[in-house]
Short mmCIF file of C-alpha atoms in Angstrom, two decimals:
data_model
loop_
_atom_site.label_atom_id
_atom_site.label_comp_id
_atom_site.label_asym_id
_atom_site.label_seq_id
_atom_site.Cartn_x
_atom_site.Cartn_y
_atom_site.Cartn_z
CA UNK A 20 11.69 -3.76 -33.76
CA UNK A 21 8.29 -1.51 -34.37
CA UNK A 22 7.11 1.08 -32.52
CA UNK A 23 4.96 -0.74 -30.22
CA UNK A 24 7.82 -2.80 -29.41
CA UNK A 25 10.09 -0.35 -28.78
CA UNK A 26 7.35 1.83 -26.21
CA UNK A 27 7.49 -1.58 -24.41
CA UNK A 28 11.25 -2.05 -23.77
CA UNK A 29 11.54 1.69 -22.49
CA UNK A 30 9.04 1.21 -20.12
CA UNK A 31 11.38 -2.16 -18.72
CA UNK A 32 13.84 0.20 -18.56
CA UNK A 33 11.99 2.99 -16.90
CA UNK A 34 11.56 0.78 -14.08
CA UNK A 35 15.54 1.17 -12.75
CA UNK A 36 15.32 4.98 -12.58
CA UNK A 37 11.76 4.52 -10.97
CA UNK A 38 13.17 2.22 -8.17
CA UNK A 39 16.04 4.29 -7.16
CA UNK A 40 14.53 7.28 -7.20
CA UNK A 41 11.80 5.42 -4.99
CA UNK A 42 13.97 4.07 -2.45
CA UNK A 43 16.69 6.28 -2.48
CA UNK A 44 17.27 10.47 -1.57
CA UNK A 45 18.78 10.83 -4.76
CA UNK A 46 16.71 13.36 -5.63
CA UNK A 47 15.56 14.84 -2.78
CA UNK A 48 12.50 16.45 -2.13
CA UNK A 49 11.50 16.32 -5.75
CA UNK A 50 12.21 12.67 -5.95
CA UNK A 51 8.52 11.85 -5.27
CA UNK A 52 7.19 14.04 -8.48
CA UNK A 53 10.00 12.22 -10.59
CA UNK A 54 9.21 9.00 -9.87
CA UNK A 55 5.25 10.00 -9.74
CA UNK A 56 6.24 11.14 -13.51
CA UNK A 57 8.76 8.24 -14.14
CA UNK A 58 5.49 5.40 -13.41
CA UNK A 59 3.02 7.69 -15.02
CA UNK A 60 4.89 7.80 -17.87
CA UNK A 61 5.43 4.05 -18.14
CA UNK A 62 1.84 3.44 -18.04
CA UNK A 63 0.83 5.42 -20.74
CA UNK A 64 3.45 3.38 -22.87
CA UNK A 65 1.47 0.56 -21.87
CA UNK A 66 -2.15 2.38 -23.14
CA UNK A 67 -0.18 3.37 -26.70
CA UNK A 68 1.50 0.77 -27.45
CA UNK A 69 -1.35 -2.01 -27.72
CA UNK A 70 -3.41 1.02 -29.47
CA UNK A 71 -0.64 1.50 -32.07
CA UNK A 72 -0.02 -2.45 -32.33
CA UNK A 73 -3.49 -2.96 -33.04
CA UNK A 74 -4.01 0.25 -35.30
CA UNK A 75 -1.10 -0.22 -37.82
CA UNK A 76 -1.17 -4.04 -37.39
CA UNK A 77 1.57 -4.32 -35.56
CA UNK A 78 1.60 -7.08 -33.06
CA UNK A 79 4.45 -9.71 -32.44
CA UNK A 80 5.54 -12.47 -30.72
CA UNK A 81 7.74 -10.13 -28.81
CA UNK A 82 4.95 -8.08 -28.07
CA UNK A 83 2.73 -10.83 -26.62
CA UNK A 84 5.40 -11.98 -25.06
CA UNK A 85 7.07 -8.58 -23.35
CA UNK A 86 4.06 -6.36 -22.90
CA UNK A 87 2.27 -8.38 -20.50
CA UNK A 88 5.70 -8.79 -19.00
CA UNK A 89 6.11 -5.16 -18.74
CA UNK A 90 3.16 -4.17 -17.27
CA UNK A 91 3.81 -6.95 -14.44
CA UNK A 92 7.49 -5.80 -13.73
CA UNK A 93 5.94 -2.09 -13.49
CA UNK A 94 3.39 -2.64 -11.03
CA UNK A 95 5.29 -5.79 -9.27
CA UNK A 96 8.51 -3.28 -8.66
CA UNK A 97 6.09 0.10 -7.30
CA UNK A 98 4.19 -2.53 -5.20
CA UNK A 99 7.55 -3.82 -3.88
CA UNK A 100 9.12 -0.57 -3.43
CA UNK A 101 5.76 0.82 -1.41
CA UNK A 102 6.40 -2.09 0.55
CA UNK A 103 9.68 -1.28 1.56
CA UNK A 104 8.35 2.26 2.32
CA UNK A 105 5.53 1.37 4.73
CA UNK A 106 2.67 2.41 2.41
CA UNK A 107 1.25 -1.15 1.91
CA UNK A 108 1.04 -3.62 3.74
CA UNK A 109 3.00 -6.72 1.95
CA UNK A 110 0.45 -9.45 2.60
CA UNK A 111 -1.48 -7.06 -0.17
CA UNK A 112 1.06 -7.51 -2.68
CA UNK A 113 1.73 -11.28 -2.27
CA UNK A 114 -2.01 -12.01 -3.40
CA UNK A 115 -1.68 -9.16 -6.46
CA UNK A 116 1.34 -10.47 -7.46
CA UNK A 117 0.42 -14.30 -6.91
CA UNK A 118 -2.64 -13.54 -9.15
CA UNK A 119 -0.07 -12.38 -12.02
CA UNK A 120 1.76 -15.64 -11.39
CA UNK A 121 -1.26 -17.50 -11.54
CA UNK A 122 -3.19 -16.08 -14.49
CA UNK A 123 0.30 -15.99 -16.50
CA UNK A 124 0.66 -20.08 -15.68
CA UNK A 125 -3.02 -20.55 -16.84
CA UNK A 126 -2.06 -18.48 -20.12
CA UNK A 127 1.15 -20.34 -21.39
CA UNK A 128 -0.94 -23.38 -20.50
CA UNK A 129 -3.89 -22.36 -22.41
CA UNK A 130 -1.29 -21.50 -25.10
CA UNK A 131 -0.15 -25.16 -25.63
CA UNK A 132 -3.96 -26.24 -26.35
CA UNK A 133 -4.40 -23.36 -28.78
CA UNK A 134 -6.19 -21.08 -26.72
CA UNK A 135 -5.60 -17.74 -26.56
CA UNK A 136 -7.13 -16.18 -23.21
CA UNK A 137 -8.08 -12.80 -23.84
CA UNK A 138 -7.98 -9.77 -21.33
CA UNK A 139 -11.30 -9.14 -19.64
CA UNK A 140 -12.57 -6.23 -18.40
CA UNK A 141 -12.57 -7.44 -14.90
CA UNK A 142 -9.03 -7.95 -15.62
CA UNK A 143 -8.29 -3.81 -17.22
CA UNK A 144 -10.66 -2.49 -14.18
CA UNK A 145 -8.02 -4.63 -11.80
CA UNK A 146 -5.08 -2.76 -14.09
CA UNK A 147 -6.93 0.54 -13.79
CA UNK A 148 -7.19 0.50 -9.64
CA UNK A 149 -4.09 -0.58 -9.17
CA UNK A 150 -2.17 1.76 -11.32
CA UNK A 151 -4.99 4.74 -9.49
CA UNK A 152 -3.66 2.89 -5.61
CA UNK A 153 0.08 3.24 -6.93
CA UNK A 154 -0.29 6.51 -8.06
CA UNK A 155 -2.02 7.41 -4.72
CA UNK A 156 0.55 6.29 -2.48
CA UNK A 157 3.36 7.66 -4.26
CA UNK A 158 1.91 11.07 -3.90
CA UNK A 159 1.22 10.37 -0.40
CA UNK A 160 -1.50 13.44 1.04
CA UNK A 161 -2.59 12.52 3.86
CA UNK A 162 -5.77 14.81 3.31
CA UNK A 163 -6.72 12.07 0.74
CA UNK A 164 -5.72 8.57 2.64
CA UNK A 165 -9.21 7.63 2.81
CA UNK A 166 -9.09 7.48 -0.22
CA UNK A 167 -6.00 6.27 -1.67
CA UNK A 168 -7.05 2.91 1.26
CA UNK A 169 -10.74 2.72 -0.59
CA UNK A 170 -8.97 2.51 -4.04
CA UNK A 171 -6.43 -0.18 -2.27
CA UNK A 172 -9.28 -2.65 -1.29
CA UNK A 173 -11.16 -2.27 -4.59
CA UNK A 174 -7.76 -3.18 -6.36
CA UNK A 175 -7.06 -6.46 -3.87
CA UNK A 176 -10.88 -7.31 -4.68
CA UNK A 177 -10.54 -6.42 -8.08
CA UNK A 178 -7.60 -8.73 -8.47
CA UNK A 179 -9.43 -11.19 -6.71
CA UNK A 180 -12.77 -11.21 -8.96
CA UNK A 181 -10.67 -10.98 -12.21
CA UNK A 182 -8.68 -13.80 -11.30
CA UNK A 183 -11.98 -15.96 -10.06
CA UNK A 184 -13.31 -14.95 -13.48
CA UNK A 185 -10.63 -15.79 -15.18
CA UNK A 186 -10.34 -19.29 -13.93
CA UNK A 187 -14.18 -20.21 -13.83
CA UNK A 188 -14.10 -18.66 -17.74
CA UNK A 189 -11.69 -20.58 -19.00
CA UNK A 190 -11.72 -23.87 -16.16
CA UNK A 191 -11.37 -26.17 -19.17
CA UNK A 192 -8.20 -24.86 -20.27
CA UNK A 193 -7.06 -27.08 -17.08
CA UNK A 194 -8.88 -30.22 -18.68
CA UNK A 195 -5.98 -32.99 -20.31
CA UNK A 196 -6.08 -33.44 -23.64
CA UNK A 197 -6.23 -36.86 -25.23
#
């Protein structure tokens, strides 16, 4: 259990005091700063930990395996709880997190045939808006909802070019092997 690994597993748990917070009045008028803080946080976790893996050679099955995982259970359970608060619309969602879905099934079965389908950058710009439209909406100025909705529609497109990429990249992944 190395550092990397560890950065990951707080950030899971990070998540369950991020969600009630989110959805709850436990903390009142400062709840929005905490969990603001809480998901900020968690995404820097996210940044370190594949910079330390790959630094100090670090990097596990566990970490291939849960830090991908991570990141989607992050951004899957702010998405969800935005939702739930009337900040985005949850036809938005479905296609973000149908792409995670998606590109994770084309992964495990690139995996079997010995591929290993790297991250593009069309796929860390995607991260990068979405994380920027979560962040947005939590904070929630309305002096700024112009642009908090821009950043929304580049991260649906975004999510939709990465995954296009993705697919037309990598199309013979999907190709039986003899």
């Amino acid at each position: 259990m190395n550092l990397p690994n560890k950065l990951t597993i707080f950030r899971v748990i990070l998540i369950v005091p991020f969600v009630i917070i989110m959805l709850t009045d436990f903390c009142g008028d400062a709840g929005k700063w905490i969990a603001l803080s809480l998901f900020v946080i968690a995404s820097l976790t996210d940044l370190l930990d594949g910079k330390i893996a790959r630094k100090y050679n670090l990097i596990t099955n566990f970490g291939k395996f849960m830090d991908p995982l991570a990141d989607k259970l992050l951004v899957s359970a702010a998405m969800i709880c935005l939702v739930e608060m009337g900040k985005i619309p949850s036809w938005i969602v479905i296609i973000i997190i149908s792409r995670e879905f998606i590109i994770s099934g084309f992964r495990l079965i690139a995996s079997d045939n010995g591929v290993v389908i790297a991250a593009s950058y069309w796929g860390k710009f995607k991260t990068v808006f979405q994380m920027a439209m979560i962040i947005l909406m939590i904070v929630d100025i309305e002096a700024i909802a112009p642009i908090t909705n821009l950043v929304m529609w580049a991260a649906l497109i975004l999510t939709v070019v990465s995954l296009v990429d993705y697919l037309a990249k990598n199309k013979d992944v999907m190709k039986e092997q003899k």
